[in-house]
Amino acid sequence: MKINPISKYAGGETKLRLKRFTKDLRHAAKHSEDPEAIHDLRVSIRRVAQALRTFRDLLDPYSVEKLRRRLHQVMDLCAAVRNCDIALTLLDQAGIKGSASALRLQNTRSAAVKKLYRRLKKERQKRRAAPDLRSHPKEEDWKPNQSLEANLCRVLPTLVEEFFASGRAAISTHASDQTLHQFRLRAKRFRYTLELFERFYGSEMERGSEILKHLQDRLGAINDCATTIEMLGADRGAAAAVGKLLRKRRAALHAYALGRFAAKELDWWKRWLALPRKSAA
């Protein structure tokens, strides 16, 4: 089977991300108590998942779905630990230490770490092959008969238009926490999609990635508060203290993002995304 350029690229980028995931998984299995090890594993999972999502028309759906199920199961266990870490950190920032809620969260975290460790130990024994390529790729987002560069200058400007439309709808003083959470996920996916093609772009990609990272950080800070308030349940005092942090973080997001979704910013994104350079790889 003759492999077209975009399919070959999709297979290569997916393999690279699976290799990094395997490395981070082994590290997390050895250091399951380390919040940074769990965070790195979560990022690796998201990057693999986004590669599968981005190249879905080029990859075999059966092998993709099989791998996605395994990634999702590990991600859920990582999230259970990470949410406790975030909640405990926020309680500390809010000046609440040694409370009944903090003790309960510590116990919940200990139980979650044990479940995660057992799963990671099993995952270390498994082989993670990259998904097979489709013998006949679907011609939807990607056109196998076109060059990589032609595909990029057609697909990515459209993708950024969709991202800006969702951002303008989400970034407002009245947006719900759930709306912001969904946009946060979209921002992550957009950033990880661009990372798949960074070799085709120069300093503009670096600047764009930095903008998205700052946006993600602010959206993540809001989601941390919202998740923690939900976990606190009936502890009204702690929830009120975290609620104050939430309001400050929403104001910080609004101040940062207000100019990031202006028409001139969209024009800048579309201009450089439509001009990929030839990759040496």
CSV table of N, CA and C in Angstrom, one decimal, residues 102-169:
chain,number,residue,atom,x,y,z
A,102,ALA,N,-10.5,19.4,54.5
A,102,ALA,CA,-9.1,19.1,54.1
A,102,ALA,C,-8.7,17.7,54.5
A,103,LEU,N,-9.1,17.3,55.7
A,103,LEU,CA,-8.8,15.9,56.1
A,103,LEU,C,-9.5,14.9,55.2
A,104,ARG,N,-10.8,15.2,54.9
A,104,ARG,CA,-11.6,14.3,54.0
A,104,ARG,C,-10.9,14.2,52.6
A,105,LEU,N,-10.5,15.3,52.1
A,105,LEU,CA,-9.8,15.3,50.8
A,105,LEU,C,-8.5,14.6,50.8
A,106,GLN,N,-7.8,14.7,51.9
A,106,GLN,CA,-6.5,13.9,52.0
A,106,GLN,C,-6.8,12.4,52.0
A,107,ASN,N,-7.8,12.0,52.7
A,107,ASN,CA,-8.2,10.6,52.7
A,107,ASN,C,-8.7,10.1,51.3
A,108,THR,N,-9.4,11.0,50.7
A,108,THR,CA,-9.9,10.6,49.3
A,108,THR,C,-8.7,10.5,48.3
A,109,ARG,N,-7.8,11.4,48.5
A,109,ARG,CA,-6.6,11.4,47.6
A,109,ARG,C,-5.8,10.1,47.8
A,110,SER,N,-5.6,9.7,49.1
A,110,SER,CA,-4.9,8.4,49.3
A,110,SER,C,-5.5,7.2,48.7
A,111,ALA,N,-6.8,7.2,48.8
A,111,ALA,CA,-7.5,6.1,48.1
A,111,ALA,C,-7.4,6.1,46.6
A,112,ALA,N,-7.5,7.3,46.0
A,112,ALA,CA,-7.4,7.5,44.6
A,112,ALA,C,-6.0,7.2,44.1
A,113,VAL,N,-5.0,7.5,44.9
A,113,VAL,CA,-3.6,7.2,44.5
A,113,VAL,C,-3.4,5.6,44.4
A,114,LYS,N,-4.0,4.9,45.4
A,114,LYS,CA,-3.9,3.5,45.4
A,114,LYS,C,-4.5,2.9,44.1
A,115,LYS,N,-5.7,3.4,43.7
A,115,LYS,CA,-6.3,2.9,42.5
A,115,LYS,C,-5.5,3.2,41.3
A,116,LEU,N,-5.0,4.4,41.2
A,116,LEU,CA,-4.2,4.8,40.1
A,116,LEU,C,-2.9,4.0,40.0
A,117,TYR,N,-2.2,3.7,41.1
A,117,TYR,CA,-1.0,2.9,41.1
A,117,TYR,C,-1.3,1.5,40.6
A,118,ARG,N,-2.4,0.9,41.0
A,118,ARG,CA,-2.7,-0.4,40.5
A,118,ARG,C,-2.9,-0.4,39.0
A,119,ARG,N,-3.6,0.6,38.5
A,119,ARG,CA,-3.8,0.7,37.1
A,119,ARG,C,-2.5,0.9,36.3
A,120,LEU,N,-1.7,1.8,36.8
A,120,LEU,CA,-0.5,2.1,36.1
A,120,LEU,C,0.5,0.9,36.1
A,121,LYS,N,0.5,0.2,37.1
A,121,LYS,CA,1.3,-1.0,37.2
A,121,LYS,C,0.9,-2.0,36.1
A,122,LYS,N,-0.4,-2.2,35.9
A,122,LYS,CA,-0.9,-3.0,34.8
A,122,LYS,C,-0.6,-2.5,33.5
A,123,GLU,N,-0.7,-1.2,33.3
A,123,GLU,CA,-0.5,-0.5,32.0
A,123,GLU,C,1.0,-0.7,31.6
A,124,ARG,N,1.9,-0.7,32.5
A,124,ARG,CA,3.3,-0.9,32.2
A,124,ARG,C,3.6,-2.2,31.5
A,125,GLN,N,2.8,-3.2,31.7
A,125,GLN,CA,3.0,-4.5,31.1
A,125,GLN,C,2.4,-4.6,29.7
A,126,LYS,N,1.6,-3.6,29.3
A,126,LYS,CA,0.9,-3.7,28.0
A,126,LYS,C,1.7,-3.0,26.9
A,127,ARG,N,1.5,-3.5,25.7
A,127,ARG,CA,2.1,-2.9,24.5
A,127,ARG,C,1.2,-1.9,24.0
A,128,ARG,N,1.7,-0.7,23.6
A,128,ARG,CA,0.9,0.4,23.1
A,128,ARG,C,1.3,0.6,21.6
A,129,ALA,N,0.8,-0.1,20.7
A,129,ALA,CA,1.1,0.1,19.3
A,129,ALA,C,0.3,1.3,18.8
A,130,ALA,N,0.9,2.0,17.8
A,130,ALA,CA,0.2,3.1,17.2
A,130,ALA,C,-0.9,2.6,16.3
A,131,PRO,N,-2.0,3.3,16.2
A,131,PRO,CA,-3.1,2.9,15.4
A,131,PRO,C,-2.7,2.7,13.9
A,132,ASP,N,-3.3,1.7,13.3
A,132,ASP,CA,-3.0,1.4,11.9
A,132,ASP,C,-3.5,2.6,11.1
A,133,LEU,N,-2.9,2.8,9.9
A,133,LEU,CA,-3.5,3.7,8.9
A,133,LEU,C,-4.6,3.1,8.1
A,134,ARG,N,-5.6,3.9,7.7
A,134,ARG,CA,-6.6,3.4,6.9
A,134,ARG,C,-6.0,3.1,5.5
A,135,SER,N,-6.5,2.0,4.9
A,135,SER,CA,-6.0,1.6,3.6
A,135,SER,C,-6.6,2.6,2.6
A,136,HIS,N,-7.8,3.1,2.9
A,136,HIS,CA,-8.4,4.1,2.0
A,136,HIS,C,-8.9,5.3,2.9
A,137,PRO,N,-8.0,6.3,3.1
A,137,PRO,CA,-8.4,7.4,4.0
A,137,PRO,C,-9.6,8.1,3.5
A,138,LYS,N,-10.4,8.6,4.5
A,138,LYS,CA,-11.6,9.4,4.2
A,138,LYS,C,-11.2,10.8,3.8
A,139,GLU,N,-11.8,11.3,2.8
A,139,GLU,CA,-11.5,12.6,2.3
A,139,GLU,C,-12.5,13.6,2.9
A,140,GLU,N,-12.2,14.0,4.2
A,140,GLU,CA,-13.1,15.0,4.8
A,140,GLU,C,-12.2,16.2,5.1
A,141,ASP,N,-11.7,16.3,6.4
A,141,ASP,CA,-10.8,17.4,6.7
A,141,ASP,C,-9.5,17.4,5.9
A,142,TRP,N,-8.9,16.2,5.8
A,142,TRP,CA,-7.6,16.0,5.1
A,142,TRP,C,-7.8,15.4,3.7
A,143,LYS,N,-7.1,15.9,2.7
A,143,LYS,CA,-7.1,15.5,1.4
A,143,LYS,C,-5.8,14.7,1.1
A,144,PRO,N,-5.9,13.4,1.0
A,144,PRO,CA,-4.6,12.6,0.8
A,144,PRO,C,-3.9,12.9,-0.5
A,145,ASN,N,-4.7,13.4,-1.5
A,145,ASN,CA,-4.0,13.6,-2.8
A,145,ASN,C,-3.3,15.0,-2.8
A,146,GLN,N,-3.4,15.8,-1.7
A,146,GLN,CA,-2.8,17.1,-1.6
A,146,GLN,C,-1.5,17.0,-0.8
A,147,SER,N,-0.6,18.0,-0.9
A,147,SER,CA,0.6,18.0,-0.1
A,147,SER,C,0.2,18.3,1.3
A,148,LEU,N,1.2,18.1,2.2
A,148,LEU,CA,1.0,18.5,3.6
A,148,LEU,C,0.7,20.0,3.7
A,149,GLU,N,1.5,20.8,3.0
A,149,GLU,CA,1.4,22.2,3.1
A,149,GLU,C,0.0,22.7,2.6
A,150,ALA,N,-0.4,22.1,1.5
A,150,ALA,CA,-1.7,22.5,1.0
A,150,ALA,C,-2.8,22.1,1.9
A,151,ASN,N,-2.7,21.0,2.6
A,151,ASN,CA,-3.7,20.7,3.6
A,151,ASN,C,-3.7,21.7,4.8
A,152,LEU,N,-2.5,22.1,5.2
A,152,LEU,CA,-2.5,23.0,6.4
A,152,LEU,C,-3.0,24.3,6.0
A,153,CYS,N,-2.7,24.9,4.9
A,153,CYS,CA,-3.2,26.2,4.6
A,153,CYS,C,-4.7,26.3,4.3
A,154,ARG,N,-5.3,25.1,4.1
A,154,ARG,CA,-6.7,25.0,4.0
A,154,ARG,C,-7.4,24.7,5.3
A,155,VAL,N,-6.9,23.8,6.1
A,155,VAL,CA,-7.5,23.3,7.3
A,155,VAL,C,-7.4,24.3,8.5
A,156,LEU,N,-6.1,24.7,8.8
A,156,LEU,CA,-5.9,25.5,10.0
A,156,LEU,C,-6.5,26.8,10.1
A,157,PRO,N,-6.6,27.6,9.0
A,157,PRO,CA,-7.3,28.9,9.1
A,157,PRO,C,-8.8,28.7,9.4
A,158,THR,N,-9.4,27.7,8.9
A,158,THR,CA,-10.8,27.4,9.2
A,158,THR,C,-10.9,27.0,10.7
A,159,LEU,N,-9.9,26.2,11.2
A,159,LEU,CA,-10.0,25.8,12.6
A,159,LEU,C,-9.9,27.0,13.5
A,160,VAL,N,-9.0,27.9,13.2
A,160,VAL,CA,-8.9,29.1,14.1
A,160,VAL,C,-10.2,30.0,14.0
A,161,GLU,N,-10.8,30.0,12.9
A,161,GLU,CA,-12.1,30.8,12.8
A,161,GLU,C,-13.1,30.2,13.8
A,162,GLU,N,-13.2,28.8,13.8
A,162,GLU,CA,-14.1,28.1,14.7
A,162,GLU,C,-13.8,28.4,16.1
A,163,PHE,N,-12.5,28.4,16.4
A,163,PHE,CA,-12.0,28.6,17.8
A,163,PHE,C,-12.4,30.0,18.3
A,164,PHE,N,-12.2,31.0,17.4
A,164,PHE,CA,-12.5,32.4,17.8
A,164,PHE,C,-14.0,32.5,18.0
A,165,ALA,N,-14.8,31.9,17.2
A,165,ALA,CA,-16.3,32.0,17.3
A,165,ALA,C,-16.7,31.4,18.7
A,166,SER,N,-16.1,30.3,19.1
A,166,SER,CA,-16.4,29.7,20.4
A,166,SER,C,-15.9,30.6,21.5
A,167,GLY,N,-14.7,31.2,21.3
A,167,GLY,CA,-14.1,32.0,22.3
A,167,GLY,C,-14.9,33.3,22.6
A,168,ARG,N,-15.4,33.9,21.5
A,168,ARG,CA,-16.2,35.1,21.7
A,168,ARG,C,-17.5,34.9,22.4
A,169,ALA,N,-18.0,33.7,22.2
A,169,ALA,CA,-19.3,33.3,22.9
A,169,ALA,C,-19.0,33.0,24.4
